[in-house]
Amino acid sequence: MIYEFNGYIPVVHESAFVHPQATVTGNVIIGRKVYVGPGAAVRGDWGQIIIEDNCNVQENCTIHMFPGTTVLLKEMAHIGHGAIIHGATIGRNVMVGMNAVVMDRVEIGDECIVGALCFVRADEKIPPRSVVVGNPHKIVKEVSDEMVNWKTEGTQIYMQLPADCHATLKPCEPLREVPADRKVQEAGYQTWNERKSG
């Protein structure tokens, strides 16, 4: 659902896909090939939210802010299922893991990886290419070229998803039995643990 609020109408590029069960409100600008998943709340009622090209905001994420703040997701930011971004700037090609919380006025540098369930305290500035984990957060190492390549490949899958959703996603009635000829989906991408051990 897309909602006008206080005179602000969200701007969504035609190549982006906002799921009908997501909510985008007010002063929000969404760029090219952005994916916003079901259950996500992108709430630009008290400030501006800019989601640059090729980002993804996955299922049940919340993006919001204190009054007068701009939230910025730079190009290819990858916001994992259930994460909360509150008044922060997320750098280019960053991955924020599932159920992580990034607080007000945080600046996450380019090509960082923020682990699942991580809590990044308000006002922190995380240098580029940092691996950040824990609650409260802690920088544990630098992101390697191999990790950046792995993250970029994952985001490229999400960059294709808006076009696939526009082309094939539609309401339907469920089948009552599994068809004998049901296709098996290809893997095509490995977890980080599979990648580094392979």
XYZ file of N, CA and C in Angstrom:
594
model
N 0.845 -1.183 0.000
C 0.000 0.000 0.000
C 0.889 1.245 0.000
N 0.520 2.199 -0.810
C 1.246 3.467 -0.912
C 0.318 4.552 -0.381
N 0.818 5.352 0.580
C -0.022 6.363 1.203
C 0.605 7.749 1.105
N -0.215 8.721 0.703
C 0.148 10.127 0.859
C 0.025 10.487 2.332
N 0.939 11.350 2.814
C 0.848 11.829 4.198
C 1.281 13.284 4.253
N 0.423 14.125 4.786
C 0.736 15.537 5.015
C 1.230 16.222 3.739
N 0.645 15.840 2.598
C 1.004 16.443 1.325
C 2.144 15.773 0.596
N 2.819 14.816 1.214
C 3.930 14.090 0.573
C 3.408 12.794 -0.029
N 3.661 12.617 -1.315
C 3.306 11.388 -2.016
C 4.603 10.648 -2.324
N 4.707 9.369 -1.953
C 5.927 8.621 -2.267
C 6.229 8.624 -3.761
N 7.520 8.591 -4.082
C 7.996 8.504 -5.463
C 8.636 7.127 -5.621
N 8.093 6.327 -6.513
C 8.576 4.953 -6.711
C 8.882 4.772 -8.190
N 10.148 4.478 -8.520
C 10.515 4.259 -9.926
C 9.741 3.073 -10.481
N 9.374 3.155 -11.760
C 8.552 2.109 -12.368
C 9.220 0.737 -12.381
N 10.555 0.682 -12.320
C 11.244 -0.614 -12.321
C 11.355 -1.219 -10.924
N 10.999 -0.454 -9.889
C 11.000 -0.976 -8.516
C 9.762 -1.830 -8.309
N 9.810 -2.676 -7.264
C 8.636 -3.465 -6.895
C 8.390 -3.310 -5.413
N 7.234 -2.760 -5.076
C 6.782 -2.657 -3.690
C 5.643 -3.654 -3.540
N 5.822 -4.647 -2.702
C 4.803 -5.683 -2.536
C 3.503 -5.052 -2.035
N 2.354 -5.533 -2.507
C 1.081 -4.969 -2.061
C 0.862 -5.050 -0.553
N 1.555 -5.954 0.129
C 1.414 -6.064 1.584
C 2.501 -5.295 2.335
N 3.318 -4.530 1.626
C 4.227 -3.571 2.266
C 3.486 -2.242 2.394
N 4.013 -1.359 3.258
C 3.406 -0.047 3.437
C 4.477 1.015 3.253
N 4.248 1.920 2.297
C 5.159 3.030 2.026
C 4.351 4.309 2.224
N 4.842 5.166 3.129
C 4.066 6.328 3.556
C 4.865 7.612 3.417
N 4.293 8.612 2.760
C 4.792 9.977 2.830
C 6.038 10.271 2.026
N 7.002 10.910 2.664
C 8.181 11.482 2.006
C 9.234 10.408 1.758
N 8.943 9.547 0.800
C 9.794 8.395 0.475
C 10.123 8.459 -1.009
N 11.405 8.224 -1.325
C 11.856 8.171 -2.716
C 12.531 6.822 -2.935
N 12.008 6.063 -3.870
C 12.495 4.702 -4.130
C 13.016 4.645 -5.564
N 14.274 4.216 -5.717
C 14.951 4.222 -7.005
C 14.706 2.992 -7.853
N 15.563 2.836 -8.860
C 15.439 1.772 -9.848
C 15.742 0.405 -9.246
N 14.982 -0.584 -9.692
C 15.192 -1.998 -9.357
C 15.238 -2.254 -7.854
N 14.548 -1.447 -7.076
C 14.454 -1.665 -5.627
C 13.356 -2.688 -5.364
N 13.611 -3.580 -4.422
C 12.612 -4.550 -3.971
C 12.228 -4.210 -2.541
N 10.915 -4.097 -2.281
C 10.399 -3.913 -0.924
C 9.427 -5.060 -0.669
N 9.763 -5.907 0.295
C 9.030 -7.143 0.520
C 7.780 -6.987 1.367
N 6.947 -8.022 1.397
C 5.707 -7.981 2.176
C 5.997 -7.775 3.659
N 5.142 -6.983 4.295
C 5.295 -6.707 5.723
C 6.255 -5.581 6.025
N 6.989 -5.090 5.046
C 7.916 -3.980 5.293
C 7.121 -2.696 5.522
N 7.611 -1.849 6.438
C 7.026 -0.537 6.687
C 8.092 0.511 6.426
N 7.881 1.327 5.410
C 8.805 2.401 5.041
C 8.029 3.693 5.303
N 8.319 4.305 6.467
C 7.416 5.319 7.003
C 8.057 6.698 6.999
N 7.794 7.459 5.933
C 8.340 8.802 5.802
C 7.357 9.863 6.257
N 6.848 9.723 7.468
C 5.880 10.685 7.987
C 6.552 11.872 8.668
N 7.654 11.648 9.389
C 8.312 12.714 10.153
C 9.607 13.187 9.510
N 10.064 12.487 8.475
C 11.293 12.835 7.783
C 11.336 12.114 6.453
N 12.439 12.300 5.741
C 12.565 11.742 4.394
C 13.297 10.402 4.419
N 12.875 9.505 3.538
C 13.562 8.230 3.326
C 13.936 8.150 1.853
N 15.228 7.967 1.591
C 15.716 7.804 0.218
C 16.309 6.406 0.097
N 15.757 5.639 -0.819
C 16.262 4.295 -1.093
C 16.793 4.322 -2.517
N 18.115 4.324 -2.645
C 18.739 4.473 -3.961
C 18.602 3.194 -4.790
N 19.053 3.287 -6.044
C 18.915 2.195 -7.004
C 19.485 0.882 -6.477
N 18.818 -0.207 -6.854
C 19.315 -1.581 -6.654
C 19.370 -2.025 -5.199
N 18.658 -1.340 -4.323
C 18.564 -1.767 -2.922
C 17.467 -2.806 -2.764
N 17.488 -3.515 -1.643
C 16.353 -4.341 -1.274
C 16.062 -4.186 0.205
N 14.783 -4.117 0.519
C 14.272 -4.008 1.881
C 13.356 -5.209 2.051
N 13.833 -6.200 2.774
C 13.174 -7.501 2.762
C 11.988 -7.550 3.731
N 11.365 -8.702 3.810
C 10.123 -8.888 4.548
C 10.244 -8.423 6.001
N 9.211 -7.691 6.455
C 9.046 -7.267 7.854
C 10.101 -6.289 8.347
N 10.795 -5.618 7.440
C 11.718 -4.546 7.850
C 10.934 -3.291 8.204
N 11.536 -2.463 9.075
C 10.984 -1.159 9.409
C 12.037 -0.104 9.125
N 11.641 0.927 8.374
C 12.531 2.067 8.141
C 11.778 3.307 8.599
N 12.349 4.002 9.600
C 11.687 5.163 10.194
C 12.746 6.069 10.794
N 12.314 7.136 11.527
C 13.256 8.145 12.020
C 12.622 9.022 13.087
N 13.496 9.772 13.832
C 13.015 10.880 14.640
C 12.630 12.027 13.713
N 11.799 12.962 14.166
C 11.372 14.073 13.308
C 12.545 14.853 12.715
N 12.394 15.223 11.433
C 13.367 16.057 10.749
C 14.594 15.347 10.230
N 14.602 14.030 10.278
C 15.767 13.229 9.883
C 15.583 12.696 8.466
N 16.698 12.514 7.759
C 16.677 11.795 6.485
C 17.349 10.448 6.679
N 16.666 9.408 6.278
C 17.233 8.058 6.251
C 17.693 7.812 4.820
N 18.927 7.349 4.656
C 19.479 7.118 3.328
C 20.011 5.700 3.229
N 19.491 4.968 2.256
C 20.043 3.672 1.878
C 20.720 3.879 0.541
N 22.052 3.818 0.544
C 22.797 4.055 -0.688
C 22.717 2.833 -1.601
N 23.132 3.027 -2.853
C 22.978 2.020 -3.890
C 23.441 0.636 -3.440
N 22.618 -0.359 -3.730
C 22.876 -1.780 -3.465
C 22.871 -2.129 -1.985
N 22.319 -1.259 -1.121
C 22.139 -1.657 0.283
C 21.162 -2.823 0.336
N 21.440 -3.749 1.225
C 20.740 -5.038 1.293
C 20.272 -5.172 2.741
N 18.976 -4.998 2.975
C 18.437 -4.952 4.337
C 17.678 -6.250 4.591
N 18.249 -7.111 5.431
C 17.748 -8.467 5.638
C 16.433 -8.520 6.391
N 15.770 -9.652 6.306
C 14.447 -9.879 6.874
C 14.359 -9.383 8.324
N 13.365 -8.564 8.599
C 13.085 -8.142 9.972
C 13.995 -7.073 10.541
N 14.915 -6.534 9.758
C 15.835 -5.516 10.284
C 15.107 -4.188 10.485
N 15.652 -3.362 11.386
C 15.118 -2.028 11.654
C 16.216 -1.010 11.382
N 15.908 -0.042 10.536
C 16.811 1.075 10.272
C 16.083 2.319 10.782
N 16.616 2.944 11.820
C 15.930 4.082 12.438
C 16.835 5.312 12.373
N 16.583 6.157 11.377
C 17.300 7.425 11.288
C 18.763 7.304 10.915
N 19.156 6.259 10.199
C 20.563 5.989 9.899
C 20.859 6.173 8.412
N 22.164 6.218 8.107
C 22.650 6.185 6.732
C 23.360 4.856 6.520
N 22.931 4.133 5.516
C 23.503 2.825 5.192
C 24.286 2.990 3.892
N 25.583 2.702 3.938
C 26.473 2.937 2.806
C 26.227 2.032 1.616
N 26.961 2.332 0.552
C 26.836 1.587 -0.703
C 27.281 0.136 -0.529
N 26.474 -0.779 -1.047
C 26.777 -2.207 -1.080
C 26.971 -2.796 0.318
N 26.223 -2.288 1.283
C 26.239 -2.801 2.659
C 25.201 -3.908 2.788
N 25.492 -4.905 3.623
C 24.488 -5.888 3.999
C 24.185 -5.725 5.483
N 22.910 -5.519 5.790
C 22.433 -5.503 7.170
C 21.691 -6.805 7.389
N 22.170 -7.618 8.324
C 21.636 -8.961 8.510
C 20.253 -8.994 9.128
N 19.665 -10.169 9.125
C 18.303 -10.370 9.606
C 18.153 -9.947 11.066
N 17.072 -9.211 11.331
C 16.715 -8.756 12.675
C 17.774 -7.883 13.343
N 18.669 -7.298 12.566
C 19.598 -6.303 13.113
C 18.832 -4.999 13.347
N 19.365 -4.172 14.269
C 18.785 -2.862 14.566
C 19.890 -1.823 14.435
N 19.659 -0.836 13.564
C 20.634 0.236 13.346
C 19.955 1.531 13.780
N 20.520 2.177 14.795
C 19.842 3.274 15.478
C 20.135 4.643 14.852
N 19.628 5.673 15.511
C 19.623 7.037 14.997
C 21.027 7.596 14.790
N 21.162 8.308 13.672
C 22.377 9.034 13.297
C 23.590 8.118 13.123
N 23.365 6.828 13.008
C 24.452 5.897 12.686
C 24.817 6.093 11.215
N 26.102 6.009 10.926
C 26.585 6.001 9.550
C 27.365 4.710 9.340
N 26.815 3.836 8.504
C 27.483 2.581 8.160
C 28.257 2.822 6.865
N 29.568 2.660 6.904
C 30.405 2.904 5.732
C 30.156 1.899 4.624
N 30.612 2.239 3.429
C 30.413 1.386 2.258
C 30.984 -0.012 2.477
N 30.306 -0.994 1.904
C 30.751 -2.394 1.846
C 30.943 -3.030 3.216
N 30.195 -2.570 4.214
C 30.196 -3.232 5.520
C 29.235 -4.420 5.505
N 29.453 -5.329 6.440
C 28.510 -6.409 6.707
C 28.143 -6.326 8.185
N 26.846 -6.119 8.436
C 26.309 -6.049 9.790
C 25.594 -7.365 10.045
N 26.040 -8.104 11.054
C 25.530 -9.445 11.288
C 24.086 -9.491 11.742
N 23.481 -10.649 11.587
C 22.121 -10.878 12.063
C 22.056 -10.618 13.565
N 20.955 -10.039 14.020
C 20.679 -9.733 15.428
C 21.618 -8.694 16.029
N 22.408 -8.025 15.220
C 23.335 -7.005 15.711
C 22.549 -5.762 16.141
N 23.032 -5.082 17.183
C 22.453 -3.811 17.629
C 23.535 -2.740 17.526
N 23.338 -1.783 16.601
C 24.298 -0.703 16.409
C 23.754 0.533 17.115
N 24.474 0.975 18.155
C 24.025 2.083 18.999
C 23.973 3.399 18.236
N 23.137 4.314 18.726
C 22.983 5.639 18.115
C 24.327 6.359 18.031
N 24.463 7.188 16.979
C 25.597 8.103 16.780
C 26.910 7.425 16.410
N 26.903 6.134 16.164
C 28.136 5.436 15.791
C 28.466 5.678 14.317
N 29.753 5.732 14.026
C 30.234 5.832 12.643
C 31.091 4.599 12.384
N 30.611 3.739 11.531
C 31.280 2.468 11.252
C 32.118 2.640 9.994
N 33.431 2.412 10.085
C 34.294 2.596 8.900
C 33.931 1.637 7.769
N 34.220 2.032 6.529
C 33.957 1.149 5.395
C 34.610 -0.221 5.574
N 33.961 -1.223 5.007
C 34.463 -2.602 4.966
C 34.664 -3.205 6.352
N 33.791 -2.863 7.290
C 33.838 -3.461 8.628
C 32.832 -4.601 8.722
N 33.228 -5.668 9.428
C 32.283 -6.707 9.833
C 31.863 -6.365 11.258
N 30.553 -6.180 11.454
C 30.009 -5.690 12.715
C 29.040 -6.738 13.251
N 29.237 -7.164 14.508
C 28.368 -8.184 15.102
C 28.079 -7.832 16.553
N 27.075 -8.488 17.121
C 26.858 -8.440 18.553
C 25.859 -7.406 19.030
N 25.549 -7.515 20.342
C 24.633 -6.613 21.013
C 25.196 -6.302 22.403
N 25.808 -5.102 22.580
C 25.953 -4.037 21.591
C 26.986 -4.417 20.525
N 26.976 -3.662 19.435
C 27.803 -4.003 18.274
C 29.294 -3.922 18.602
N 30.038 -4.657 17.800
C 31.496 -4.652 17.898
C 32.041 -4.910 16.500
N 33.077 -4.184 16.111
C 33.743 -4.434 14.831
C 34.756 -5.550 15.067
N 34.624 -6.641 14.311
C 35.479 -7.801 14.576
C 36.559 -8.019 13.530
N 36.352 -7.517 12.320
C 37.375 -7.673 11.293
C 37.014 -6.822 10.090
N 37.871 -6.889 9.080
C 37.634 -6.166 7.839
C 36.977 -7.097 6.830
N 36.104 -6.540 5.999
C 35.459 -7.308 4.936
C 36.485 -7.551 3.831
N 36.681 -8.810 3.472
C 37.629 -9.161 2.415
C 37.009 -8.937 1.038
N 37.854 -8.926 0.009
C 37.347 -8.836 -1.365
C 36.397 -9.991 -1.664
N 36.721 -11.181 -1.158
C 35.873 -12.352 -1.394
C 34.489 -12.158 -0.774
N 34.449 -11.585 0.439
C 33.156 -11.329 1.090
C 32.346 -10.290 0.315
N 33.006 -9.242 -0.168
C 32.300 -8.227 -0.961
C 31.719 -8.858 -2.219
N 32.495 -9.702 -2.882
C 32.008 -10.361 -4.099
C 30.798 -11.247 -3.804
N 30.857 -11.988 -2.680
C 29.744 -12.854 -2.274
C 28.495 -12.028 -1.996
N 28.660 -10.932 -1.248
C 27.525 -10.062 -0.930
C 26.939 -9.464 -2.206
N 27.789 -9.002 -3.109
C 27.329 -8.375 -4.351
C 26.516 -9.361 -5.185
N 26.952 -10.609 -5.254
C 26.206 -11.633 -5.997
C 24.810 -11.821 -5.410
N 24.725 -11.846 -4.086
C 23.420 -11.989 -3.439
C 22.496 -10.825 -3.748
N 23.047 -9.622 -3.738
C 22.237 -8.442 -4.036
C 21.810 -8.431 -5.492
N 22.638 -8.943 -6.380
C 22.255 -9.006 -7.793
C 21.046 -9.907 -8.008
N 20.903 -10.939 -7.198
C 19.704 -11.777 -7.272
C 18.479 -10.934 -6.924
N 18.608 -10.118 -5.881
C 17.503 -9.238 -5.490
C 17.253 -8.138 -6.524
N 18.275 -7.726 -7.258
C 18.087 -6.719 -8.302
C 17.228 -7.263 -9.451
N 17.237 -8.573 -9.659
C 16.398 -9.193 -10.681
C 14.967 -9.413 -10.179
N 14.798 -9.499 -8.866
C 13.499 -9.857 -8.297
C 12.369 -8.881 -8.650
N 12.588 -7.545 -8.654
C 11.470 -6.668 -9.040
C 10.899 -6.988 -10.419
N 11.767 -7.205 -11.412
C 11.277 -7.537 -12.761
C 10.532 -8.864 -12.750
N 11.058 -9.846 -12.016
C 10.384 -11.142 -11.931
C 9.012 -11.009 -11.272
N 8.926 -10.173 -10.223
C 7.637 -9.971 -9.555
C 6.643 -9.278 -10.480
N 7.108 -8.229 -11.191
C 6.209 -7.559 -12.136
C 5.690 -8.537 -13.194
N 6.553 -9.458 -13.618
C 6.197 -10.367 -14.712
C 5.349 -11.561 -14.273
N 5.568 -12.073 -13.040
C 4.967 -13.370 -12.715
C 4.175 -13.432 -11.418
N 4.309 -12.463 -10.524
C 3.613 -12.545 -9.238
C 2.134 -12.215 -9.426
N 1.254 -13.100 -8.978
C -0.184 -12.845 -9.086
C -0.919 -13.673 -8.036
N -2.032 -13.159 -7.552
C -2.834 -13.944 -6.612
C -3.307 -15.237 -7.276
N -3.477 -16.277 -6.475
C -3.940 -17.554 -7.025
C -4.611 -18.374 -5.934
N -5.295 -19.396 -6.357
C -5.838 -20.391 -5.438
C -4.792 -21.495 -5.270
N -4.633 -22.045 -4.067
C -3.629 -23.102 -3.887
C -4.054 -24.398 -4.571
N -3.043 -25.181 -4.955
C -3.302 -26.544 -5.418
C -3.590 -27.408 -4.191
N -4.225 -28.518 -4.386
C -4.536 -29.429 -3.275
C -3.574 -30.614 -3.211
N -2.810 -30.803 -4.281
C -1.805 -31.868 -4.313
C -0.586 -31.351 -5.057
N 0.565 -31.950 -4.793
C 1.797 -31.567 -5.480
C 1.810 -32.221 -6.862
N 1.921 -31.424 -7.947
C 1.961 -32.014 -9.287
C 3.210 -32.875 -9.474
N 3.067 -33.932 -10.221
C 4.182 -34.839 -10.464
C 5.311 -34.150 -11.220
N 4.982 -33.160 -12.035
C 5.999 -32.503 -12.861
C 6.472 -31.165 -12.262
N 6.291 -30.963 -10.965
C 6.692 -29.698 -10.330
C 8.196 -29.521 -10.447
N 8.627 -28.348 -10.960
C 10.050 -28.102 -11.198
C 10.818 -27.970 -9.876
N 12.066 -28.409 -9.895
C 12.976 -28.208 -8.766
C 13.723 -26.908 -9.008
N 13.758 -26.024 -8.004
C 14.438 -24.741 -8.161
C 15.946 -24.924 -8.025
N 16.682 -24.194 -8.861
C 18.138 -24.260 -8.832
C 18.669 -23.501 -7.620
N 19.799 -23.972 -7.074
C 20.419 -23.291 -5.941
C 21.010 -21.965 -6.412
N 22.023 -21.994 -7.242
C 22.553 -20.786 -7.862
C 23.341 -19.846 -6.974
N 23.298 -20.027 -5.664
C 23.980 -19.125 -4.732
C 24.232 -19.886 -3.445
N 25.406 -19.679 -2.846
C 25.781 -20.413 -1.638
C 25.761 -19.500 -0.416
N 25.565 -20.092 0.766
C 25.761 -19.337 1.999
C 27.238 -18.973 2.115
N 27.545 -18.015 2.992
C 28.944 -17.623 3.181
C 29.768 -18.811 3.669
N 29.235 -19.617 4.585
C 29.989 -20.769 5.092
C 30.274 -21.781 3.976
N 29.311 -22.001 3.095
C 29.559 -22.891 1.954
C 30.622 -22.311 1.031
N 30.532 -21.006 0.777
C 31.479 -20.354 -0.140
C 32.900 -20.448 0.398
N 33.101 -20.097 1.660
C 34.476 -20.023 2.172
C 35.086 -21.401 2.401
N 34.231 -22.442 2.592
C 34.776 -23.778 2.784
C 34.978 -24.497 1.457
N 34.400 -23.957 0.370
C 34.488 -24.614 -0.936
C 35.695 -24.231 -1.636
